[in-house]
PDB file of C-alpha atoms in Angstrom:
ATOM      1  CA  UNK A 650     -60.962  10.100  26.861  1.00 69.00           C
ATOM      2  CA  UNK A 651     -61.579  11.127  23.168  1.00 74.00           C
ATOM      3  CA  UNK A 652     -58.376  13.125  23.230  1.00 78.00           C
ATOM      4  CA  UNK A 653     -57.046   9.618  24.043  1.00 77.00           C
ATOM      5  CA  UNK A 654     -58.896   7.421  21.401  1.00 82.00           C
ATOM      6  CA  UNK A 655     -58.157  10.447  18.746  1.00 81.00           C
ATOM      7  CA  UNK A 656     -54.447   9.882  19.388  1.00 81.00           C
ATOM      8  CA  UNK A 657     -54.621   6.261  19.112  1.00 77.00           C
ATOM      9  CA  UNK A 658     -56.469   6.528  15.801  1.00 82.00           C
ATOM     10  CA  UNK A 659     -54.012   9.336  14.408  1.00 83.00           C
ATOM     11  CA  UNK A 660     -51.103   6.653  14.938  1.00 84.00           C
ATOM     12  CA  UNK A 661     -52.779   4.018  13.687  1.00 80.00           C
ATOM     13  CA  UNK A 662     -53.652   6.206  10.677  1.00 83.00           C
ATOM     14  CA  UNK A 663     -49.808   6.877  10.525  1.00 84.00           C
ATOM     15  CA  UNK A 664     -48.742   3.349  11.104  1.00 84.00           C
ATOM     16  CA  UNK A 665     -50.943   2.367   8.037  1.00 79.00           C
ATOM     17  CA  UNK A 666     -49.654   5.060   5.888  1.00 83.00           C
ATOM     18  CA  UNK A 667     -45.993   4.270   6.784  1.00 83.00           C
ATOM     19  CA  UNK A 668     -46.629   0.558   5.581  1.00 81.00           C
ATOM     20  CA  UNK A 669     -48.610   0.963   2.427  1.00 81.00           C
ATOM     21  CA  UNK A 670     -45.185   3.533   1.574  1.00 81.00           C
ATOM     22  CA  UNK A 671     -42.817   0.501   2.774  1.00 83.00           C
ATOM     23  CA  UNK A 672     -44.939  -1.967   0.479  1.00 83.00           C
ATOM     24  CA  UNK A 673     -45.289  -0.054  -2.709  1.00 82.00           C
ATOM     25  CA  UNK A 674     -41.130   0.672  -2.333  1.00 79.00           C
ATOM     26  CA  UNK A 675     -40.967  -2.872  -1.745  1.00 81.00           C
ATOM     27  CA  UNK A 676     -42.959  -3.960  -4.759  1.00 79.00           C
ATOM     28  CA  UNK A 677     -41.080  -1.215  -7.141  1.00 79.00           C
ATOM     29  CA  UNK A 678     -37.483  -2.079  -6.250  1.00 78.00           C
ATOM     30  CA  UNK A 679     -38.650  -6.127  -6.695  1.00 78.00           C
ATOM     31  CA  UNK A 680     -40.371  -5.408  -9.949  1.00 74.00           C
ATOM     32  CA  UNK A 681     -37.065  -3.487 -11.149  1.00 73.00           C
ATOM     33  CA  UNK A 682     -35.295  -5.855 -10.290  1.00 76.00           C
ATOM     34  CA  UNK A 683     -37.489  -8.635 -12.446  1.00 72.00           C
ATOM     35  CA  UNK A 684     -37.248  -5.817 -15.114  1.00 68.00           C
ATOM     36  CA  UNK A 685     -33.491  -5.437 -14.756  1.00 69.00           C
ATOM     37  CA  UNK A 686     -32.905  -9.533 -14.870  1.00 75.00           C
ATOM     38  CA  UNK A 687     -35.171  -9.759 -17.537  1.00 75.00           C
ATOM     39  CA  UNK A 688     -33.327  -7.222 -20.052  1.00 70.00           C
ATOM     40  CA  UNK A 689     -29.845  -8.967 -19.048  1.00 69.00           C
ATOM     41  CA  UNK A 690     -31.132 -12.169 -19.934  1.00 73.00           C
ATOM     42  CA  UNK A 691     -32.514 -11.189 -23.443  1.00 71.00           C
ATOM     43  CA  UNK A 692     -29.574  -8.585 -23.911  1.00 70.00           C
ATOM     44  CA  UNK A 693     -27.425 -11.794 -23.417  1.00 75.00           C
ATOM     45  CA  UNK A 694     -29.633 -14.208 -25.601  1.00 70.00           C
ATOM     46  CA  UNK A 695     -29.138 -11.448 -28.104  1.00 73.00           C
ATOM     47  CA  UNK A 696     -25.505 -11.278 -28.060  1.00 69.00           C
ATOM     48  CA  UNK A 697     -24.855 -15.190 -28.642  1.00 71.00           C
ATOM     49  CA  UNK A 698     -27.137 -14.512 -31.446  1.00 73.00           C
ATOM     50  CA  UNK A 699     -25.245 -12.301 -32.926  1.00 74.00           C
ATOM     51  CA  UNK A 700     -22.042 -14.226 -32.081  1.00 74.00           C
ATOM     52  CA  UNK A 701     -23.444 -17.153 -33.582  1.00 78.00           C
ATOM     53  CA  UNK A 702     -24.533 -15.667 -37.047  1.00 72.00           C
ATOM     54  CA  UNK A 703     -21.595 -13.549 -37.405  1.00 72.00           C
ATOM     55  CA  UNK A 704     -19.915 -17.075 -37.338  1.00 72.00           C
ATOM     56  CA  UNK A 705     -22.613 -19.408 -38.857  1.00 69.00           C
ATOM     57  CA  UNK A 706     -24.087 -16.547 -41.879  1.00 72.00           C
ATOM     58  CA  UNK A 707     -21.349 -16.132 -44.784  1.00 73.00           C
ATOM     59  CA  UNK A 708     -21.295 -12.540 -46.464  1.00 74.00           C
ATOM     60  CA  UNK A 709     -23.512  -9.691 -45.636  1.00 80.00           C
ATOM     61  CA  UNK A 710     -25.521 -10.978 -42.836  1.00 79.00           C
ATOM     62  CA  UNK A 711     -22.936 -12.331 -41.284  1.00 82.00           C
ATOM     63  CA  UNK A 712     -21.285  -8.601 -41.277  1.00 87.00           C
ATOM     64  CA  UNK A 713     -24.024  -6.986 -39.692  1.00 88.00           C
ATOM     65  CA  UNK A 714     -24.346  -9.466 -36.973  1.00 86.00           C
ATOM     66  CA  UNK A 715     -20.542  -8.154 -36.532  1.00 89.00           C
ATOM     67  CA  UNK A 716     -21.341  -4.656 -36.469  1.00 91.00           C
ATOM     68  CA  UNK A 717     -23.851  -5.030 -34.530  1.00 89.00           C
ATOM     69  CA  UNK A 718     -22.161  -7.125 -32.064  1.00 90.00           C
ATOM     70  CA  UNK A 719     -19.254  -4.384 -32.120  1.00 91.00           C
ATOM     71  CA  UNK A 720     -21.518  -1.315 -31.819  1.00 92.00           C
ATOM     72  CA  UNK A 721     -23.133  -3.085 -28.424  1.00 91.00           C
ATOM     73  CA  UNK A 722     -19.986  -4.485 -26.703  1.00 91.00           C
ATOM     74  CA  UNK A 723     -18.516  -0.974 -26.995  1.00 93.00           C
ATOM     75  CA  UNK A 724     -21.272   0.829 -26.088  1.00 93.00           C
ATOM     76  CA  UNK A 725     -22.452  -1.435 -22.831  1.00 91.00           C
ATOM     77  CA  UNK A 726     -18.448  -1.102 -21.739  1.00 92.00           C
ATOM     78  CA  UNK A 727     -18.192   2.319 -21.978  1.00 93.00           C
ATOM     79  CA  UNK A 728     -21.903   3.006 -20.146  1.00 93.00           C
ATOM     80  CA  UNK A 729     -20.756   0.539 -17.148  1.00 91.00           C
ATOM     81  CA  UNK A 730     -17.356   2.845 -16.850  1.00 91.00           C
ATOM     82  CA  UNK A 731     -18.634   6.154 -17.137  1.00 92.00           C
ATOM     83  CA  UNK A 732     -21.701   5.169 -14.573  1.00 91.00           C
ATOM     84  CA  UNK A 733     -19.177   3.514 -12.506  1.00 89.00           C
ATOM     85  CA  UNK A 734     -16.336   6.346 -12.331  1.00 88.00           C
ATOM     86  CA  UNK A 735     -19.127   9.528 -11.945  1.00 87.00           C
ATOM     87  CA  UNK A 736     -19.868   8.164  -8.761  1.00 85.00           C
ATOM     88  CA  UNK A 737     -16.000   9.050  -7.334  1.00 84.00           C
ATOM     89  CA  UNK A 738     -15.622  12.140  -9.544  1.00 83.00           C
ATOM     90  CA  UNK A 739     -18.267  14.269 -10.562  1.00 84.00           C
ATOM     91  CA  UNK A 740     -16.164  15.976 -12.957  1.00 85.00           C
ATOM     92  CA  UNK A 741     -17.509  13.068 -15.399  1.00 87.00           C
ATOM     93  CA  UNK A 742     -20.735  14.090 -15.488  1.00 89.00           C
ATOM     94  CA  UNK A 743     -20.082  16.345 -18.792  1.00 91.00           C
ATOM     95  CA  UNK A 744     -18.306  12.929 -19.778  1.00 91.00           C
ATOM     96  CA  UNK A 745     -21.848  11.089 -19.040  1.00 91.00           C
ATOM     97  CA  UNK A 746     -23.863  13.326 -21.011  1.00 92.00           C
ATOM     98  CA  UNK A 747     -22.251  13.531 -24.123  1.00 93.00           C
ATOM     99  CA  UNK A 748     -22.038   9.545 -23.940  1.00 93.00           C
ATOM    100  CA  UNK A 749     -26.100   9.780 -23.730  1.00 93.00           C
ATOM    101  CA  UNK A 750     -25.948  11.536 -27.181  1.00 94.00           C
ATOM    102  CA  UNK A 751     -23.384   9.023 -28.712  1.00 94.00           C
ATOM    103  CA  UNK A 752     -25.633   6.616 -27.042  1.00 93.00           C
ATOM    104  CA  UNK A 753     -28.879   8.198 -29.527  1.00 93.00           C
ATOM    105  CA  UNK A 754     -26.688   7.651 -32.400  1.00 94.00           C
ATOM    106  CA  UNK A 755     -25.464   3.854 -31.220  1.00 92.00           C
ATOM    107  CA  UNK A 756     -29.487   3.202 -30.722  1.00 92.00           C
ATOM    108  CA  UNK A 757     -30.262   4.423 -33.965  1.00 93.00           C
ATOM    109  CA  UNK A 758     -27.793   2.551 -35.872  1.00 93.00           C
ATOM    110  CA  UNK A 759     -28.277  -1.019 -34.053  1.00 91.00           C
ATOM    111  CA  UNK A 760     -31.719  -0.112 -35.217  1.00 91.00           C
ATOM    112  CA  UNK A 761     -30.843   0.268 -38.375  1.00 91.00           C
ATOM    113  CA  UNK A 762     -28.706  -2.790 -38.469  1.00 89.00           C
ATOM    114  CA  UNK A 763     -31.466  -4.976 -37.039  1.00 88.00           C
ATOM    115  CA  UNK A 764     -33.871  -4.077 -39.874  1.00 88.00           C
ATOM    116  CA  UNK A 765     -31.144  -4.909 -42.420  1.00 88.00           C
ATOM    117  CA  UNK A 766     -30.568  -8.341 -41.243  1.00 83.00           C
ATOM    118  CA  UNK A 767     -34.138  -9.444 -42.922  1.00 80.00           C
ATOM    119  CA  UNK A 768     -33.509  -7.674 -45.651  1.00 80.00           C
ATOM    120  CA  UNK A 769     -34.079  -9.328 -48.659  1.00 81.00           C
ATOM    121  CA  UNK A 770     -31.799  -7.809 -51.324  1.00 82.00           C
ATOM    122  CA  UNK A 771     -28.617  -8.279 -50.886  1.00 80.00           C
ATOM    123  CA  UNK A 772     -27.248  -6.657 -53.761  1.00 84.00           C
ATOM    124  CA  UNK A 773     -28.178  -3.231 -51.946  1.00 83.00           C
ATOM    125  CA  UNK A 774     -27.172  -4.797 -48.839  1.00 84.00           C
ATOM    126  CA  UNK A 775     -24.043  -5.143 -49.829  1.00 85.00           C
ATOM    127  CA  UNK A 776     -23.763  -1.695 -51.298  1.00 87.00           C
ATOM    128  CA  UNK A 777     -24.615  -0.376 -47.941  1.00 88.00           C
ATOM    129  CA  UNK A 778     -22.134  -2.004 -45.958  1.00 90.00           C
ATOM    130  CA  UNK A 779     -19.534  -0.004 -46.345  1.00 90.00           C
ATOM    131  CA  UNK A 780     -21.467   3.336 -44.877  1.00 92.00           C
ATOM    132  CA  UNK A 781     -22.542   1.073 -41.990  1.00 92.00           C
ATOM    133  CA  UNK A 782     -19.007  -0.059 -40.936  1.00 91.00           C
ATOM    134  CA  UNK A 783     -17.701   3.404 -41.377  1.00 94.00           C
ATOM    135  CA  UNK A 784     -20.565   4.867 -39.225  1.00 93.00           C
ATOM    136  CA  UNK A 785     -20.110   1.529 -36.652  1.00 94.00           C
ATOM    137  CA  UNK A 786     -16.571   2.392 -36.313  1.00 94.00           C
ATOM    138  CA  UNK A 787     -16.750   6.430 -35.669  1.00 94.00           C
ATOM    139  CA  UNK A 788     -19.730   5.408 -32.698  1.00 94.00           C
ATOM    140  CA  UNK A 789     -17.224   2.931 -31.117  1.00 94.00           C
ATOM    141  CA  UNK A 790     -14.164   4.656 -31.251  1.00 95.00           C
ATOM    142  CA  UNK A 791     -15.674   7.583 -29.700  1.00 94.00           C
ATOM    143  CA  UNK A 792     -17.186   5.347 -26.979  1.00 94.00           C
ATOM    144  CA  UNK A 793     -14.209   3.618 -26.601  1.00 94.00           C
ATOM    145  CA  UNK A 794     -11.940   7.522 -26.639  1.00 94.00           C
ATOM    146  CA  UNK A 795     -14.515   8.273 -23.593  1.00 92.00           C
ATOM    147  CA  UNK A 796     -13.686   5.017 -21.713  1.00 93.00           C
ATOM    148  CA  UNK A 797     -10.182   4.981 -21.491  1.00 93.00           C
ATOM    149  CA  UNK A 798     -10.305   8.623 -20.876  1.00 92.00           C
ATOM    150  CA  UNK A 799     -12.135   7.897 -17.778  1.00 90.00           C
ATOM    151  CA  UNK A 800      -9.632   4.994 -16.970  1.00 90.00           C
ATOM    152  CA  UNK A 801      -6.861   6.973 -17.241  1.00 90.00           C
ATOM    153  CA  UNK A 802      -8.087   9.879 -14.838  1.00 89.00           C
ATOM    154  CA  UNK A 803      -8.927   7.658 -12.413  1.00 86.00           C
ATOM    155  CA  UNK A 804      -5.451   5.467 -12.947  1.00 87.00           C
ATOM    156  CA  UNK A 805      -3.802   9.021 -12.599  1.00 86.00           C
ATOM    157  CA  UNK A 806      -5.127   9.959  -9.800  1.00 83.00           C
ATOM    158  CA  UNK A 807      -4.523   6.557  -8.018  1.00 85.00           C
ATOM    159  CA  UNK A 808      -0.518   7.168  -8.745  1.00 86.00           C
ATOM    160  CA  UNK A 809      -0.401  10.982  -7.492  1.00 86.00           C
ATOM    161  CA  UNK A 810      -2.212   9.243  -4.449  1.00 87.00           C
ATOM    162  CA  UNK A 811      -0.281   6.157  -4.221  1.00 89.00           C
ATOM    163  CA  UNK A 812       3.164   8.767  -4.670  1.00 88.00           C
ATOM    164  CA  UNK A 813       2.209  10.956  -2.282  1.00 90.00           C
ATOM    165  CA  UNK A 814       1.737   7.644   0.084  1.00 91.00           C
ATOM    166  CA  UNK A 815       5.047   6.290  -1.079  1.00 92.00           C
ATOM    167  CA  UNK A 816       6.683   9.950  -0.206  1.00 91.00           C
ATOM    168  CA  UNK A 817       5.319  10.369   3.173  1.00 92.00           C
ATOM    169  CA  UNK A 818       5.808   6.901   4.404  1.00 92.00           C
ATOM    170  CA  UNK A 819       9.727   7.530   3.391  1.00 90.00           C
ATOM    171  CA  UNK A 820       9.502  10.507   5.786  1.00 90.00           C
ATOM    172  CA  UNK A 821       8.131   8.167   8.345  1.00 90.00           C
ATOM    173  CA  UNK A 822      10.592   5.450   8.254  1.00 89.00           C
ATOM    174  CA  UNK A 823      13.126   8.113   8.224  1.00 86.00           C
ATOM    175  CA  UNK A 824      12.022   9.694  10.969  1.00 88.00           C
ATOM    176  CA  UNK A 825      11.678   6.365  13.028  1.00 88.00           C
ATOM    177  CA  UNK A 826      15.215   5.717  11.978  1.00 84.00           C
ATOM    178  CA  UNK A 827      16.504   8.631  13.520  1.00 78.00           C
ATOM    179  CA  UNK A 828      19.616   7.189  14.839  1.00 80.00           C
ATOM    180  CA  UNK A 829      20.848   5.832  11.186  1.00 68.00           C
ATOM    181  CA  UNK A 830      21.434   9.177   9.426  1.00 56.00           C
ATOM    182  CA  UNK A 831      25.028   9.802   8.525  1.00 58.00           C
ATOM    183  CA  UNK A 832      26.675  12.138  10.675  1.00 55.00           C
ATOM    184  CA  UNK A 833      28.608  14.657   8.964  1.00 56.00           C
ATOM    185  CA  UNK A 834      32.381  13.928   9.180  1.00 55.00           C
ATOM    186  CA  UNK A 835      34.593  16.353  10.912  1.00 46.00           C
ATOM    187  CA  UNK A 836      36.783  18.565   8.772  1.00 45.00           C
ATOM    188  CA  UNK A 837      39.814  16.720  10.835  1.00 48.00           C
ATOM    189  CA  UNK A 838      38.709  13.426   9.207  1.00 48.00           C
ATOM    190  CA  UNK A 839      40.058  14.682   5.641  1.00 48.00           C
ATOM    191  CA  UNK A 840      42.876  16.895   6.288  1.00 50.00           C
ATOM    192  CA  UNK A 841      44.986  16.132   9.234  1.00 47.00           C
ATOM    193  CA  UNK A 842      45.420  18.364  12.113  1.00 48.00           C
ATOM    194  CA  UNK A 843      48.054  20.405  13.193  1.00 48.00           C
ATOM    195  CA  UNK A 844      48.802  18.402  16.096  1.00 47.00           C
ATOM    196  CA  UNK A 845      48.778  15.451  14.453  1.00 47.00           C
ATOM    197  CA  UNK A 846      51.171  17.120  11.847  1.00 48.00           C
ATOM    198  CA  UNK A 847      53.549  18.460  14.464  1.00 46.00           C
ATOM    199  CA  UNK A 848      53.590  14.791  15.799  1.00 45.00           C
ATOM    200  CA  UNK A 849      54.609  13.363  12.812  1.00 50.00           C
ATOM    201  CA  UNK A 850      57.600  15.993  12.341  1.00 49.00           C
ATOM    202  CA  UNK A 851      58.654  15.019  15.524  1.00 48.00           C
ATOM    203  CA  UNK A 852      58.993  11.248  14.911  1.00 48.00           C
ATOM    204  CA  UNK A 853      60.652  12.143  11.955  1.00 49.00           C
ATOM    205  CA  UNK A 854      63.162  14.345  13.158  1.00 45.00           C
ATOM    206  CA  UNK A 855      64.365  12.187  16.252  1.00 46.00           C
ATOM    207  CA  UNK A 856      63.611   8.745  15.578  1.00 43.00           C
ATOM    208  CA  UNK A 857      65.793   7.824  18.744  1.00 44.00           C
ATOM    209  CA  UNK A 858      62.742   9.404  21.059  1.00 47.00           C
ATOM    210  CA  UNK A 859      60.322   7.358  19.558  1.00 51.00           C
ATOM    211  CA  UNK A 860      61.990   3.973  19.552  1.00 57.00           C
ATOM    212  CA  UNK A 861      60.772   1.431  21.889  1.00 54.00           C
ATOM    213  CA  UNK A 862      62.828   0.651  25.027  1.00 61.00           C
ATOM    214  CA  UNK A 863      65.372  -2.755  24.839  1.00 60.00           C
ATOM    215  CA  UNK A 864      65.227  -6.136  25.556  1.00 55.00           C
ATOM    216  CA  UNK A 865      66.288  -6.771  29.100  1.00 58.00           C
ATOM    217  CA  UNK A 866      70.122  -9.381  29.445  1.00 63.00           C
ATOM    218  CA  UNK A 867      70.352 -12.405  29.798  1.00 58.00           C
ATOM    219  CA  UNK A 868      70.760 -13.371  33.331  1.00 60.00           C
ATOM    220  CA  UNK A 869      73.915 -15.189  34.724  1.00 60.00           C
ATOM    221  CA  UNK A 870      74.969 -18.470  35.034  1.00 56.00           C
ATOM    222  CA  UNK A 871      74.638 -18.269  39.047  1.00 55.00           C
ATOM    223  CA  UNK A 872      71.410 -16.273  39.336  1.00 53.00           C
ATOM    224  CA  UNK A 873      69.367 -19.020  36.929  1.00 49.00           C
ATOM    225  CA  UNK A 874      66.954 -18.757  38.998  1.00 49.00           C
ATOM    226  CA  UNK A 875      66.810 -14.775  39.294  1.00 51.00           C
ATOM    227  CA  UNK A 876      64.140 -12.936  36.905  1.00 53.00           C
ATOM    228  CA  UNK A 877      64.580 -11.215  34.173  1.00 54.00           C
ATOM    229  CA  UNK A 878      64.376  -6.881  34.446  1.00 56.00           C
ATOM    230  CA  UNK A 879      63.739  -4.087  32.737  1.00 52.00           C
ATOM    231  CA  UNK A 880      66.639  -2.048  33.042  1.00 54.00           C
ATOM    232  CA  UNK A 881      65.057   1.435  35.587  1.00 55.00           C
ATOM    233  CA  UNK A 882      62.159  -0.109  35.960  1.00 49.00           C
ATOM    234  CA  UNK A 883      60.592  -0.871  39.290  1.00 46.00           C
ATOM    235  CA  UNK A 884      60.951  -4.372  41.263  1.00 48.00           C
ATOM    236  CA  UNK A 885      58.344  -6.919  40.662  1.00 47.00           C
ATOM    237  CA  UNK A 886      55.015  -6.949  42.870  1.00 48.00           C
ATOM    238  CA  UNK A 887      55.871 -10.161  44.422  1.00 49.00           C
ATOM    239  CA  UNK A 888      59.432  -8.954  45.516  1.00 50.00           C
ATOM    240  CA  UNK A 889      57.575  -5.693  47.122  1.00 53.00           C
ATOM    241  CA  UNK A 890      54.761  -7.556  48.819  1.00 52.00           C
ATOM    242  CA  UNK A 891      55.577  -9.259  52.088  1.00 55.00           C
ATOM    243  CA  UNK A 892      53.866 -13.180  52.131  1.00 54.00           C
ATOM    244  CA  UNK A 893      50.666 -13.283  53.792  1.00 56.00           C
ATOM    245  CA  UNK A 894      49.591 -15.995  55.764  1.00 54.00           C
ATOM    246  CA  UNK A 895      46.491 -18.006  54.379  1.00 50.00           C
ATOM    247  CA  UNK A 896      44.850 -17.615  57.922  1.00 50.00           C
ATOM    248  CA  UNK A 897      45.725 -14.476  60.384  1.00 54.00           C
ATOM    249  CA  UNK A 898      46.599 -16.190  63.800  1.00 57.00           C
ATOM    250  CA  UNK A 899      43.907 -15.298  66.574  1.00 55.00           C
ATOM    251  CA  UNK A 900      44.963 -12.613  68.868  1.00 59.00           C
ATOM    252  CA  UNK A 901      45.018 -12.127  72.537  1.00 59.00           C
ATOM    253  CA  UNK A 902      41.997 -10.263  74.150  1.00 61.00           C
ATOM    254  CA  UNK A 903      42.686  -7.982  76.619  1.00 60.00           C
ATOM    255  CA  UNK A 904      40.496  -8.414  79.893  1.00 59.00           C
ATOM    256  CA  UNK A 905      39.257  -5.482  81.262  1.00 55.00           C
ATOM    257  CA  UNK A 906      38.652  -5.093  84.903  1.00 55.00           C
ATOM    258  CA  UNK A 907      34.732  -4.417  85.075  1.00 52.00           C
ATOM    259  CA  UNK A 908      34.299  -7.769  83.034  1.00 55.00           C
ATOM    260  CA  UNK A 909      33.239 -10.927  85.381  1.00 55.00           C
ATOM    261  CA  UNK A 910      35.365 -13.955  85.391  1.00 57.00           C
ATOM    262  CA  UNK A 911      34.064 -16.755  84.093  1.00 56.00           C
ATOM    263  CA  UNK A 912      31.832 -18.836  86.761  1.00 58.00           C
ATOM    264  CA  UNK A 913      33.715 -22.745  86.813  1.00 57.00           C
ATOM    265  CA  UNK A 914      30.567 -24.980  86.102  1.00 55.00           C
ATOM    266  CA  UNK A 915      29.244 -27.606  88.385  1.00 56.00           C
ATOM    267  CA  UNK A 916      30.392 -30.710  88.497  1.00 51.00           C
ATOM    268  CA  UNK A 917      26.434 -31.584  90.081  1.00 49.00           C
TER     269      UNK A 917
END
């Protein structure tokens, strides 16, 4: 009996664990998930900022917002495509981890650029523009190098596949249309044969052996009636073939003497 009750208390034990596991999963991948829709929403509050000063602020603010706008477009692209792409090749990976140390530098300088914006001289602002857009446009065109690096490895690697497709399906539908592959002609179907070459010497050495027979007279004025002939050729059919009779006439049965002659019936 206690072996009994100590079992049913172990799995309860291990029933309760299990759940408080299940929960606290629960309750992390819900409050990522808050997290995660919470940083979209201000990363996209953010970016119509920026949109909207770099069209509302004239001069240097106005430029930053640009850059800074740039730098994070670029950036959030290229992270979505390598983190998308190292799933199906892992060759990426070396791809993934030099874009985490362009990603340091992209950090730093949307730092930088988001200190600048309240800045309140803009003489010096404006002297430091230039070494901002230059450093703005080396980050992005790496980032952007890396992304359509990864785009084109994975577009190459969907044509070798889809070629290889295209090649065997060919063999395929070839080989279900057996029957519609050209034979190979005959050597006799370009040059003529000998036979055929004797034949022709022939015909054209006695044209008289190769003419067709004549045209049969014109019967007399008594015989109007009388076909035409061939001359030494055989007699019709209907002259050789005696007339038949539609129906052949019954014929007489012999009687035999075993067979019984016919009872007369009664007239009762």
């Amino acid at each position: 009996m206690e072996a009994v009750i100590a079992v049913f208390a172990l799995l309860f034990v291990l029933l309760f664990g299990l759940g408080a596991y299940a929960t606290v999963k629960a309750v992390g991948a819900a409050k990522r998930g808050v997290d995660r829709g919470i940083t979209q929403a201000r990363r996209t509050v953010e970016d119509h900022t920026l949109r909207a000063k770099s069209f509302a602020q004239p001069g240097a603010a106005g430029e930053l917002a640009q850059l800074r706008l740039k730098l994070r477009t670029s950036m959030r692209a290229t992270q979505d495509a390598l983190h998308a792409a190292v799933a199906e090749d892992e060759s990426l990976k070396e791809s993934v981890g030099l874009f985490e140390r362009l990603s340091a530098h992209g950090q730093e300088l949307d730092d930088e650029l988001k200190r600048l914006e309240s800045e309140p001289d803009r003489a010096a602002l404006t002297e430091r523009l230039p070494g901002l857009r230059e450093r703005t446009e080396r980050i992005t065109h790496s980032a952007d190098s890396l992304r359509w690096a990864a785009h084109d490895r994975a577009r190459r690697f969907a044509d070798d596949d889809l070629d290889s497709l295209s090649a065997q399906i060919d063999l395929e539908s070839g080989a279900l249309r057996h029957w519609t592959a050209p034979e190979p002609q005959a050597a006799s179907s370009k040059q003529p044969s000998s036979s055929t070459q004797s034949a022709s010497t022939r015909q054209q050495a006695s044209p008289s052996q190769s003419a067709p027979p004549p045209w049969p007279e014109a019967p007399a004025a008594g015989a109007a009636t009388a076909g035409q002939t061939w001359p030494d050729t055989a007699q019709s059919s209907s002259a050789q073939e005696p007339v038949r009779p539609a129906i052949t006439p019954p014929a007489v049965r012999p009687t035999y003497p075993w067979q019984k002659k016919p009872r007369p019936e009664s007239t009762t």
